[in-house]
């Protein structure tokens, strides 16, 4: 029998709800009004005609935890309402009409559990919470669908349990009413955000693994506003966390404690484009995809592209020195960023916004800020060298029998495709299976059960016939030599997008399993896949281990997934992965940064003298250490 969780909800309150759910998941104890006392004001009722889950679990049952007068057509007042769920032909589940409160929080229960090893469900005797959802604001149209599997899917995963336990630095002041009043004098009132719903989204990272408790989100509209904010915070010793699209994967973009969040989303203007040289100047809050679309109309492209392009901001990309899918062709942002405007901790606006290709006047200080993860300054404007858009793009999706074939294929591709090669991406069959079983509408162009490894090769050039002939000749030769077992070349833009969707969807699919331990390693090519196999052997049945990444750049993403975060499993993974990487002269952060997750691990990849110089630079630029504290560098270096 379904055991309803009784919850006299006053209204929606996400973080309290999350904690209550986490406690429920961890201890099995019922959620009660003592563990969950929501505070947010009531919102109007909306009819939500069609709630769809993206969860394939056929035993799903929905249960809404709600205020008695907010749920009609359902059980008796004060009791949770059970939503009936019916399967749809495409495998998703549909939940029939209910009146729900906007902002409503719900918990979906199921009577089975995902087996991460098999990727299938096993039956349980008891009901367990598997997903959480929230009714979104808006007209009751398709956009009102509750994407159960996506944003708030928590499949038996406890919030915050993976976060590092770092004490709050007592040297920091606590925010007070005078601070808020001051911020209201320098920013538009609506850009000083204390609203709990908006804060709860800004306090938690994309993976829902790291969670802070900031009480204030500031949305400056200009560099001068950023300068005034930082000047005040520095003089008051208020810690801050710079935030872009909040898509970072190492816990760098969210507060650890009560840091003030400064999000650059409103600084999203394009300042200029030099149409001869392709030099773009824009504000740091521009979303990467918007910049790409703007440039493509002008005959240029952004030199970087990544799966998070629809949310990440160029300032965040620069601050993490993001790599992504075009790195192989266009290289690091250290090469393509020509200039930056940065606001220092004390509010000084540092104008380094050059637009020159060559400029050797003194130290090139912009490089200090590229990849500094918001710990040295806030990037407010950028100047980027953008390559011309080339008209002919080809994409091949290939299967290989073993990793050695993938390595040889890379070498051959570099030799044979040379100047037109623009991406060489890699994933193992476990990554492929994960995407197919967790993402809606994703299909494989090749049978997934037959092959061990998959490679995506993209070429971009200026002569369609020449480029195609070149690629086809290369593919034919590689097949004859046995490097490729099977493959397809996309015939149109829809097919290309569907191939990319598989590769780009891996991170989204991996967070649906439950807990994901993510490692982003640079490794010598001959060692590239060894750690994936070792971890699979080491962890056996308890975890699902996948390997994918930017093989062309020597960058492996090792993801280890389990149903929930668990310190025993973590102890089997770390420090083993870091030691292994260090022993093989790799890097423990190829492109995601150190953030909170790896601040204490820097010594696996950097010498003590190098770390000391970093600490000295941090002390010089940010003596009060207000900028993104607890991140990037070990706390112990400052004691
Ligand atoms: P945030 O996540 O908001 O912040 C990241 C860091 O930068 C934080 O430390 C923050 O304090 C700091 N920061 C943000 N804005 C500023 C600013 N204006 N000034 C100073 N500091 C700032 N990364 C890759 O490298 N390659 C990939 O292929 C890739 N693919 C991804 C795919 C998915 C689906 C997801 C979710 C993430 C992916 N990432 C990838 C990670 C992430 O998208 C990148 O790190 C991205 O550059 C972060 O940008 P953001 O605007 O979201 O920054
Ligand atoms: C990727 O290459 O897909 C990204 O870096 C994201 C990830 O590793 O999950
Ligand atoms: Zn990556």
XYZ file of C-alpha atoms and ligand atoms in Angstrom:
702
model
C 0.000 0.000 0.000
C 1.112 3.498 -0.720
C 2.114 5.174 2.499
C 1.203 8.810 2.012
C 3.538 11.374 3.456
C 1.394 13.837 5.361
C 2.505 17.334 4.813
C 0.460 20.353 5.838
C 2.026 22.677 3.290
C 1.550 26.366 3.852
C 3.016 26.993 0.401
C 6.030 26.167 -1.678
C 9.502 26.431 -0.254
C 12.078 24.639 -2.249
C 15.102 24.456 -0.013
C 13.155 23.431 3.073
C 11.360 20.894 0.991
C 14.632 19.570 -0.363
C 16.011 19.167 3.133
C 12.894 17.374 4.235
C 13.074 15.101 1.219
C 16.778 14.507 1.822
C 16.011 13.517 5.403
C 13.230 11.274 4.210
C 15.494 9.605 1.671
C 18.332 9.221 4.156
C 16.375 7.956 7.132
C 13.060 6.812 5.728
C 11.333 8.940 8.342
C 8.164 10.664 7.255
C 8.200 14.319 6.332
C 6.306 16.210 8.943
C 5.480 19.789 9.680
C 8.386 19.876 12.110
C 10.909 19.068 9.389
C 9.231 21.213 6.803
C 7.723 24.584 7.625
C 7.336 26.478 4.365
C 7.263 30.235 4.421
C 6.637 31.568 0.927
C 3.401 33.437 0.183
C 0.492 31.695 -1.486
C 0.299 31.756 -5.246
C -2.783 31.553 -7.450
C -4.127 28.240 -8.613
C -3.586 27.200 -12.194
C -4.967 24.323 -14.093
C -2.133 22.127 -15.232
C -3.652 19.965 -17.899
C -0.940 17.532 -18.587
C 1.955 16.752 -16.342
C 4.470 14.579 -18.044
C 7.339 12.789 -16.514
C 10.393 11.996 -18.508
C 10.871 8.988 -16.375
C 10.481 5.594 -17.936
C 9.652 3.784 -14.754
C 6.367 1.981 -15.428
C 5.536 1.698 -11.737
C 5.456 5.451 -11.200
C 2.802 6.895 -8.965
C 2.555 10.570 -8.365
C 1.810 12.109 -5.062
C 1.376 15.775 -4.476
C 2.165 17.118 -1.101
C -0.107 20.012 -0.716
C -2.269 22.443 1.052
C -5.718 21.073 1.594
C -7.510 23.827 -0.321
C -5.017 23.832 -3.160
C -5.763 20.438 -4.572
C -9.154 19.743 -5.995
C -10.611 16.523 -7.275
C -8.355 14.656 -4.950
C -8.362 13.002 -1.549
C -9.629 14.523 1.614
C -8.391 17.899 2.872
C -5.004 17.843 4.455
C -4.045 14.610 2.812
C -1.673 14.321 -0.055
C -3.258 13.876 -3.436
C -2.390 10.898 -5.503
C -1.949 11.692 -9.156
C -2.848 8.885 -11.478
C -0.186 8.207 -14.018
C -0.689 6.502 -17.363
C 2.003 5.417 -19.790
C 2.339 7.210 -23.124
C 3.266 5.338 -26.319
C 6.697 6.967 -26.409
C 7.546 5.536 -23.010
C 6.917 8.662 -20.980
C 4.319 8.819 -18.274
C 1.397 11.149 -18.306
C -0.453 12.431 -15.329
C -4.072 13.432 -15.852
C -5.523 16.889 -15.135
C -5.311 18.344 -11.704
C -5.672 21.744 -10.259
C -2.377 22.588 -8.708
C -0.903 25.614 -7.141
C 1.762 27.404 -9.134
C 5.027 26.941 -7.360
C 3.697 23.717 -5.944
C 6.142 21.091 -4.895
C 5.454 17.463 -5.420
C 7.136 14.218 -4.862
C 6.743 11.257 -7.165
C 6.862 7.842 -5.628
C 7.690 4.610 -7.294
C 7.719 1.015 -6.324
C 10.888 0.059 -8.097
C 14.476 1.119 -8.105
C 16.870 1.737 -10.923
C 19.735 -0.694 -10.996
C 22.668 1.417 -12.175
C 24.581 -1.647 -13.348
C 21.859 -2.972 -15.565
C 20.175 0.314 -16.372
C 16.854 -1.399 -15.633
C 14.341 -1.321 -12.808
C 13.906 -3.892 -10.054
C 10.724 -4.138 -8.030
C 10.592 -3.038 -4.401
C 8.066 -3.921 -1.756
C 7.712 -0.402 -0.487
C 7.057 2.961 -2.043
C 10.077 5.223 -2.353
C 10.353 8.849 -3.414
C 12.037 9.058 -6.813
C 11.471 12.486 -8.333
C 10.516 15.877 -7.134
C 8.742 18.492 -9.204
C 7.433 21.967 -9.092
C 4.517 23.511 -10.966
C 5.873 26.271 -13.124
C 4.427 29.729 -13.516
C 2.912 30.571 -16.904
C -0.093 29.825 -19.000
C -1.311 26.264 -18.733
C 0.183 25.313 -22.078
C 2.843 22.858 -23.047
C 5.429 24.952 -21.223
C 3.645 24.082 -18.035
C 4.650 20.458 -18.304
C 6.504 19.349 -15.308
C 9.760 18.027 -16.465
C 9.992 15.528 -13.697
C 13.072 13.810 -14.908
C 14.992 16.979 -15.482
C 15.360 19.942 -13.222
C 14.228 18.476 -9.992
C 14.765 14.789 -10.531
C 16.441 13.465 -7.442
C 16.054 9.731 -7.724
C 16.951 8.803 -4.182
C 19.698 11.266 -4.010
C 20.413 13.338 -0.988
C 21.050 17.001 -1.456
C 24.209 18.510 -0.209
C 25.639 15.241 1.007
C 28.396 15.459 -1.538
C 29.422 18.983 -0.609
C 32.636 19.504 1.245
C 32.204 20.321 4.894
C 34.015 23.630 5.127
C 33.500 25.920 8.117
C 32.413 29.472 7.403
C 35.323 31.904 7.578
C 34.532 33.964 10.707
C 36.432 36.934 9.281
C 33.510 37.568 6.941
C 30.723 39.866 8.078
C 27.080 38.920 7.952
C 24.753 40.745 5.641
C 22.547 43.287 7.412
C 19.643 45.585 6.581
C 21.991 48.526 5.936
C 23.821 46.531 3.288
C 20.560 45.738 1.534
C 19.485 49.392 1.717
C 22.812 50.429 0.253
C 22.527 47.950 -2.641
C 19.048 49.348 -3.320
C 20.573 52.796 -3.775
C 23.069 51.621 -6.376
C 20.996 49.034 -8.301
C 17.424 49.031 -9.548
C 15.283 47.832 -6.670
C 14.150 44.732 -8.588
C 17.762 43.707 -9.141
C 18.348 43.323 -5.413
C 16.736 39.936 -5.032
C 15.695 38.446 -1.717
C 12.875 36.311 -3.098
C 13.267 32.772 -1.775
C 12.316 30.980 -4.959
C 14.867 32.869 -7.013
C 17.477 32.468 -4.313
C 16.947 28.751 -4.034
C 17.634 28.339 -7.766
C 20.778 30.482 -7.509
C 21.989 28.644 -4.395
C 22.170 25.227 -6.019
C 24.361 24.063 -8.883
C 23.321 22.369 -12.134
C 23.979 18.883 -10.786
C 22.093 19.693 -7.583
C 25.115 18.537 -5.680
C 26.364 21.721 -4.044
C 24.046 24.001 -2.154
C 24.663 27.281 -0.376
C 22.430 29.459 1.744
C 22.858 32.957 0.350
C 20.190 35.457 1.279
C 20.967 37.907 -1.495
C 21.256 37.823 -5.263
C 22.450 40.974 -7.022
C 21.943 41.590 -10.729
C 24.126 44.514 -11.806
C 23.520 46.140 -15.197
C 26.913 47.795 -15.730
C 30.591 47.542 -14.807
C 30.108 50.622 -12.610
C 27.420 48.823 -10.642
C 29.688 45.780 -10.241
C 32.424 48.127 -9.067
C 30.181 49.746 -6.442
C 28.970 46.364 -5.199
C 32.497 45.024 -4.807
C 33.794 48.219 -3.233
C 31.087 47.966 -0.597
C 31.518 44.217 -0.034
C 35.267 44.599 0.302
C 35.032 47.406 2.833
C 32.416 45.459 4.794
C 34.224 42.085 4.362
C 31.174 40.521 2.791
C 32.048 37.432 0.787
C 30.678 37.152 -2.770
C 30.295 34.495 -5.425
C 30.341 35.599 -9.063
C 27.804 33.649 -11.079
C 27.139 33.263 -14.786
C 24.785 30.644 -16.212
C 25.387 28.384 -13.203
C 26.258 25.428 -15.421
C 29.665 24.804 -13.826
C 30.375 21.218 -12.817
C 32.721 21.667 -9.854
C 30.610 23.640 -7.387
C 32.344 26.953 -8.197
C 29.291 28.993 -9.112
C 27.216 28.666 -5.960
C 27.823 29.925 -2.440
C 29.244 27.578 0.151
C 27.667 29.537 3.007
C 25.988 32.939 2.845
C 28.095 34.638 0.167
C 26.303 37.349 -1.813
C 25.595 36.055 -5.338
C 26.498 38.468 -8.135
C 25.002 37.234 -11.377
C 25.884 38.996 -14.633
C 22.766 37.941 -16.570
C 21.634 41.535 -17.145
C 24.978 42.528 -18.654
C 24.222 40.953 -22.003
C 24.903 43.634 -24.598
C 26.969 43.208 -27.709
C 29.244 46.247 -27.865
C 30.815 45.912 -31.321
C 31.867 43.570 -34.087
C 34.811 44.299 -36.349
C 33.469 42.696 -39.507
C 36.859 42.567 -41.221
C 38.812 40.848 -38.461
C 35.944 39.132 -36.686
C 36.651 40.772 -33.347
C 33.618 40.769 -31.084
C 33.344 42.935 -27.977
C 30.490 42.171 -25.604
C 29.427 42.186 -21.990
C 30.247 39.159 -19.886
C 26.647 38.114 -19.245
C 25.949 37.294 -22.925
C 24.760 33.721 -23.309
C 27.106 31.699 -25.493
C 24.369 30.487 -27.836
C 23.086 34.029 -28.362
C 26.574 35.138 -29.339
C 26.829 32.197 -31.745
C 23.511 33.060 -33.384
C 24.440 36.726 -33.658
C 27.806 35.907 -35.209
C 26.472 33.326 -37.634
C 24.260 36.017 -39.166
C 27.369 38.102 -39.648
C 29.426 35.297 -41.199
C 31.474 34.361 -38.114
C 31.308 31.730 -35.358
C 32.285 31.593 -31.711
C 35.597 29.762 -31.244
C 34.005 27.653 -28.519
C 30.918 25.496 -28.282
C 29.648 23.292 -25.472
C 26.572 21.372 -24.397
C 25.608 24.094 -21.931
C 25.628 26.819 -24.610
C 21.966 27.705 -24.078
C 22.621 28.782 -20.463
C 26.315 29.466 -19.901
C 27.618 33.014 -20.211
C 30.772 34.101 -21.970
C 32.060 35.531 -18.654
C 31.589 32.095 -17.072
C 33.295 30.444 -20.039
C 36.289 32.717 -19.666
C 36.413 32.327 -15.897
C 36.489 28.526 -16.242
C 38.617 28.629 -19.410
C 36.036 26.283 -20.898
C 37.250 23.855 -23.542
C 34.365 22.136 -25.283
C 33.808 20.801 -28.758
C 35.759 23.248 -30.927
C 38.953 23.264 -28.874
C 40.645 20.865 -31.302
C 40.276 23.374 -34.110
C 40.363 26.802 -32.464
C 42.357 26.119 -29.313
C 42.128 27.546 -25.817
C 40.462 30.800 -24.813
C 43.967 31.921 -23.844
C 44.482 32.198 -27.605
C 41.155 33.615 -28.732
C 40.378 36.105 -25.965
C 42.033 39.351 -27.018
C 41.005 41.498 -24.088
C 39.019 41.702 -20.875
C 37.512 44.262 -18.568
C 37.657 43.011 -15.006
C 36.467 44.489 -11.724
C 38.839 43.755 -8.865
C 37.795 42.941 -5.311
C 38.238 46.545 -4.178
C 36.034 47.843 -7.004
C 38.802 48.981 -9.365
C 37.764 48.592 -12.989
C 40.729 47.159 -14.861
C 40.541 48.039 -18.542
C 42.419 45.403 -20.538
C 39.803 45.324 -23.260
C 42.256 45.386 -26.165
C 41.172 44.306 -29.615
C 44.627 43.749 -31.069
C 45.993 40.426 -32.254
C 49.496 41.363 -31.188
C 50.375 43.402 -28.119
C 53.551 42.730 -26.176
C 53.546 45.755 -23.900
C 54.439 44.285 -20.540
C 52.802 41.363 -18.775
C 49.636 40.114 -20.427
C 47.517 40.257 -17.288
C 44.255 39.158 -18.863
C 45.574 35.586 -18.739
C 45.465 35.687 -14.934
C 41.705 36.002 -15.082
C 41.086 33.384 -17.777
C 40.384 30.240 -15.767
C 40.586 31.922 -12.349
C 36.982 30.893 -11.571
C 35.894 34.206 -10.107
C 38.587 34.145 -7.441
C 40.608 37.139 -8.693
C 38.034 39.488 -10.192
C 34.691 39.715 -11.944
C 34.912 39.692 -15.722
C 32.557 42.359 -17.073
C 33.499 42.761 -20.762
C 35.330 40.611 -23.246
C 36.926 40.896 -26.639
C 36.991 37.678 -28.658
C 38.654 36.752 -31.911
C 35.979 34.890 -33.860
C 36.776 32.697 -36.857
C 34.913 33.075 -40.142
C 31.948 30.793 -40.623
C 32.830 28.134 -43.177
C 30.012 26.846 -45.311
C 30.717 23.142 -45.513
C 30.324 20.967 -42.424
C 30.276 17.173 -42.380
C 29.696 14.909 -39.451
C 30.365 11.176 -39.182
C 29.195 8.907 -36.386
C 31.472 5.883 -36.210
C 31.894 2.675 -34.257
C 35.212 1.109 -33.258
C 35.915 -2.269 -31.736
C 38.541 -1.221 -29.193
C 40.271 1.792 -27.758
C 43.457 1.181 -29.749
C 41.434 1.621 -32.945
C 40.113 4.952 -31.590
C 43.685 6.122 -30.945
C 44.855 5.110 -34.420
C 41.805 6.724 -35.972
C 42.667 9.996 -34.255
C 46.189 9.974 -35.629
C 44.944 9.108 -39.120
C 42.237 11.779 -38.949
C 44.795 14.421 -38.032
C 46.998 13.322 -40.916
C 44.334 12.821 -43.557
C 41.800 15.506 -42.700
C 44.332 18.062 -41.473
C 43.012 21.561 -41.966
C 39.311 20.598 -42.141
C 39.167 18.464 -38.986
C 37.053 20.396 -36.465
C 36.019 17.856 -33.799
C 37.007 14.388 -32.693
C 34.761 13.270 -29.854
C 34.688 9.951 -28.095
C 32.309 7.864 -25.976
C 32.162 4.297 -24.825
C 29.159 1.993 -25.185
C 28.202 2.604 -21.535
C 27.838 6.330 -22.253
C 25.749 5.544 -25.308
C 23.466 3.189 -23.365
C 23.042 5.789 -20.656
C 21.904 8.459 -23.105
C 19.538 6.087 -24.880
C 17.888 4.957 -21.694
C 17.564 8.387 -20.039
C 16.958 11.001 -22.720
C 13.693 11.300 -24.550
C 13.678 11.042 -28.290
C 17.360 10.191 -28.642
C 18.033 7.449 -31.172
C 21.261 5.800 -32.125
C 22.236 5.806 -35.784
C 24.152 2.558 -35.139
C 23.097 -0.367 -32.971
C 24.330 0.404 -29.478
C 24.665 -3.145 -28.282
C 27.100 -4.152 -31.013
C 30.039 -1.839 -30.514
C 32.369 -0.874 -27.703
C 33.329 2.661 -28.720
C 31.855 5.493 -30.728
C 33.613 8.438 -32.368
C 32.187 11.637 -33.821
C 34.331 13.245 -36.478
C 33.394 16.676 -37.765
C 35.012 18.498 -40.652
C 34.486 22.157 -41.441
C 35.835 23.747 -44.570
C 35.071 26.013 -47.473
C 34.655 23.610 -50.382
C 31.770 21.215 -50.046
C 32.774 18.762 -52.768
C 36.414 18.695 -51.765
C 35.674 18.339 -48.038
C 33.142 15.559 -48.569
C 35.388 13.624 -50.921
C 38.236 13.939 -48.469
C 36.142 12.680 -45.556
C 34.634 9.818 -47.537
C 38.034 8.648 -48.775
C 39.336 8.741 -45.218
C 36.360 6.771 -43.893
C 36.635 4.166 -46.617
C 40.346 3.671 -45.965
C 39.787 3.439 -42.209
C 37.093 0.838 -42.725
C 39.323 -1.209 -44.990
C 42.038 -1.076 -42.362
C 39.576 -2.243 -39.720
C 39.826 0.941 -37.619
C 36.117 1.582 -38.121
C 33.563 -1.207 -37.889
C 30.541 0.766 -38.949
C 29.552 4.362 -39.491
C 27.155 6.914 -40.924
C 27.605 10.409 -42.299
C 24.856 12.917 -41.506
C 22.901 13.831 -44.627
C 21.292 16.976 -43.313
C 21.230 19.361 -40.381
C 18.626 17.289 -38.523
C 20.810 14.220 -38.625
C 23.850 16.223 -37.486
C 21.873 17.628 -34.565
C 20.714 14.162 -33.584
C 24.301 12.849 -33.630
C 25.496 15.774 -31.511
C 22.551 15.309 -29.164
C 23.901 11.893 -28.215
C 27.355 13.197 -27.346
C 26.185 16.437 -25.742
C 23.435 14.665 -23.799
C 25.753 12.468 -21.735
C 26.050 14.877 -18.796
C 22.283 15.427 -18.705
C 21.669 11.668 -18.796
C 24.229 10.974 -16.087
C 22.570 13.191 -13.481
C 19.351 11.254 -13.954
C 20.788 8.073 -12.544
C 21.197 9.508 -9.064
C 24.573 10.535 -7.738
C 27.353 11.284 -10.193
C 31.020 11.533 -9.298
C 32.599 13.513 -12.126
C 36.256 13.539 -13.087
C 37.595 15.704 -15.871
C 41.095 14.506 -16.669
C 43.818 15.381 -19.140
C 45.788 12.251 -19.873
C 48.470 11.124 -22.266
C 46.706 9.329 -25.111
C 48.199 5.902 -24.312
C 46.727 6.064 -20.785
C 43.446 7.642 -21.770
C 40.968 4.803 -21.233
C 42.924 2.819 -18.630
C 41.423 4.619 -15.642
C 37.869 3.896 -16.847
C 38.572 0.162 -16.961
C 40.378 0.258 -13.632
C 37.495 2.015 -11.935
C 35.009 -0.415 -13.438
C 37.012 -3.331 -12.016
C 37.586 -1.595 -8.720
C 33.945 -0.692 -8.089
C 32.360 -3.797 -9.588
C 28.606 -3.965 -9.186
C 28.148 -0.911 -6.999
C 28.531 1.706 -9.709
C 28.096 2.445 -13.368
C 31.338 3.790 -14.848
C 31.391 5.625 -18.159
C 34.146 7.255 -20.212
C 33.690 9.919 -22.876
C 35.254 13.179 -23.837
C 37.361 15.204 -26.170
C 39.779 12.534 -27.357
C 41.276 14.937 -29.879
C 42.426 17.107 -26.936
C 43.448 14.253 -24.596
C 40.545 15.128 -22.268
C 38.679 12.246 -20.661
C 35.429 12.621 -18.728
C 35.164 9.790 -16.245
C 31.711 9.662 -14.665
C 30.883 7.244 -11.909
C 27.208 6.882 -11.090
C 25.476 5.348 -8.138
C 21.959 5.510 -6.794
C 22.972 7.948 -4.057
C 26.012 9.768 -2.704
C 27.876 7.555 -0.327
C 31.089 8.233 1.562
C 32.230 4.604 1.311
C 31.990 4.688 -2.452
C 33.714 8.061 -2.542
C 36.548 6.565 -0.497
C 36.982 3.879 -3.145
C 37.213 6.508 -5.870
C 39.260 9.240 -4.218
C 42.160 9.724 -3.846
C 42.711 6.759 -6.194
C 41.638 8.651 -9.344
C 43.754 11.682 -8.462
C 46.804 9.590 -7.576
C 46.463 7.603 -10.781
C 46.209 10.806 -12.825
C 49.169 12.372 -11.097
C 51.252 9.207 -11.534
C 50.551 9.280 -15.260
C 51.479 12.970 -15.485
C 47.925 14.021 -16.251
C 45.846 16.921 -14.973
C 42.968 16.551 -12.512
C 41.160 19.446 -14.182
C 41.332 19.552 -17.949
C 38.529 22.050 -18.575
C 35.954 22.256 -15.759
C 38.165 23.984 -13.183
C 38.757 23.199 -9.513
C 35.847 25.044 -7.906
C 34.870 23.705 -4.526
C 35.176 20.071 -5.510
C 38.906 20.078 -6.151
C 40.270 23.104 -4.288
C 42.115 20.765 -1.934
C 43.366 18.560 -4.742
C 45.410 21.129 -6.636
C 48.698 19.579 -5.464
C 48.029 16.485 -7.587
C 48.664 18.632 -10.641
C 50.715 21.612 -9.477
C 53.992 21.902 -7.564
C 54.047 23.499 -4.066
C 55.970 26.497 -5.415
C 53.393 27.067 -8.133
C 50.516 26.832 -5.657
C 52.328 29.278 -3.347
C 52.633 31.823 -6.148
C 48.919 31.434 -6.846
C 48.207 32.079 -3.157
C 50.422 35.194 -3.248
C 48.598 36.488 -6.321
C 45.250 35.879 -4.626
C 46.413 37.781 -1.536
C 47.650 40.660 -3.678
C 44.476 41.052 -5.713
C 41.964 40.158 -3.029
C 43.540 40.711 0.403
C 40.240 40.166 2.242
C 39.574 37.026 0.197
C 35.985 38.060 -0.462
C 35.938 36.718 -4.039
C 34.601 33.188 -4.291
C 36.048 31.984 -0.973
C 36.688 28.272 -0.306
C 37.189 27.641 -4.033
C 40.202 26.939 -6.299
C 42.943 27.052 -3.635
C 43.135 25.030 -0.395
C 41.953 26.940 2.679
C 45.012 25.670 4.540
C 47.263 27.851 2.352
C 45.804 30.974 3.947
C 46.091 29.993 7.596
P 29.029 29.446 -13.873
O 28.750 28.002 -13.774
O 27.995 30.375 -13.401
O 30.390 29.765 -13.100
C 31.529 28.994 -13.290
C 32.700 29.648 -12.535
O 33.030 30.893 -13.117
C 32.405 29.930 -11.081
O 33.576 29.767 -10.338
C 31.979 31.392 -11.077
O 32.242 32.025 -9.843
C 32.818 31.961 -12.178
N 32.209 33.053 -12.936
C 31.073 33.018 -13.672
N 30.892 34.194 -14.294
C 31.919 34.979 -13.935
C 32.307 36.315 -14.256
N 31.604 37.087 -15.094
N 33.449 36.790 -13.698
C 34.188 36.039 -12.858
N 33.866 34.787 -12.532
C 32.744 34.264 -13.069
N 32.717 22.837 -19.700
C 33.717 22.698 -20.610
O 34.815 23.220 -20.384
N 33.536 21.981 -21.761
C 32.364 21.402 -22.070
O 32.249 20.753 -23.096
C 31.288 21.547 -21.141
N 30.089 21.014 -21.403
C 29.086 21.139 -20.502
C 27.849 20.557 -20.784
C 26.813 20.653 -19.873
C 25.497 20.020 -20.193
C 27.016 21.344 -18.661
C 25.905 21.481 -17.658
C 28.231 21.924 -18.367
C 29.278 21.827 -19.280
N 30.509 22.406 -19.027
C 31.526 22.281 -19.939
C 30.746 23.137 -17.780
C 30.254 24.618 -17.814
O 29.251 24.794 -18.730
C 31.370 25.547 -18.150
O 32.277 25.521 -17.108
C 30.945 26.991 -18.422
O 32.042 27.688 -18.934
C 30.422 27.703 -17.186
O 29.803 28.909 -17.580
P 28.662 29.577 -16.682
O 28.323 30.899 -17.269
O 27.559 28.642 -16.491
O 29.460 29.807 -15.337
C 31.236 17.361 -21.928
O 32.254 17.269 -22.611
O 30.192 16.753 -22.233
C 31.238 18.291 -20.782
O 32.484 18.659 -20.364
C 30.280 17.989 -19.682
C 30.557 16.770 -18.858
O 31.684 16.320 -18.764
O 29.637 16.267 -18.256
Zn 33.936 18.267 -21.875
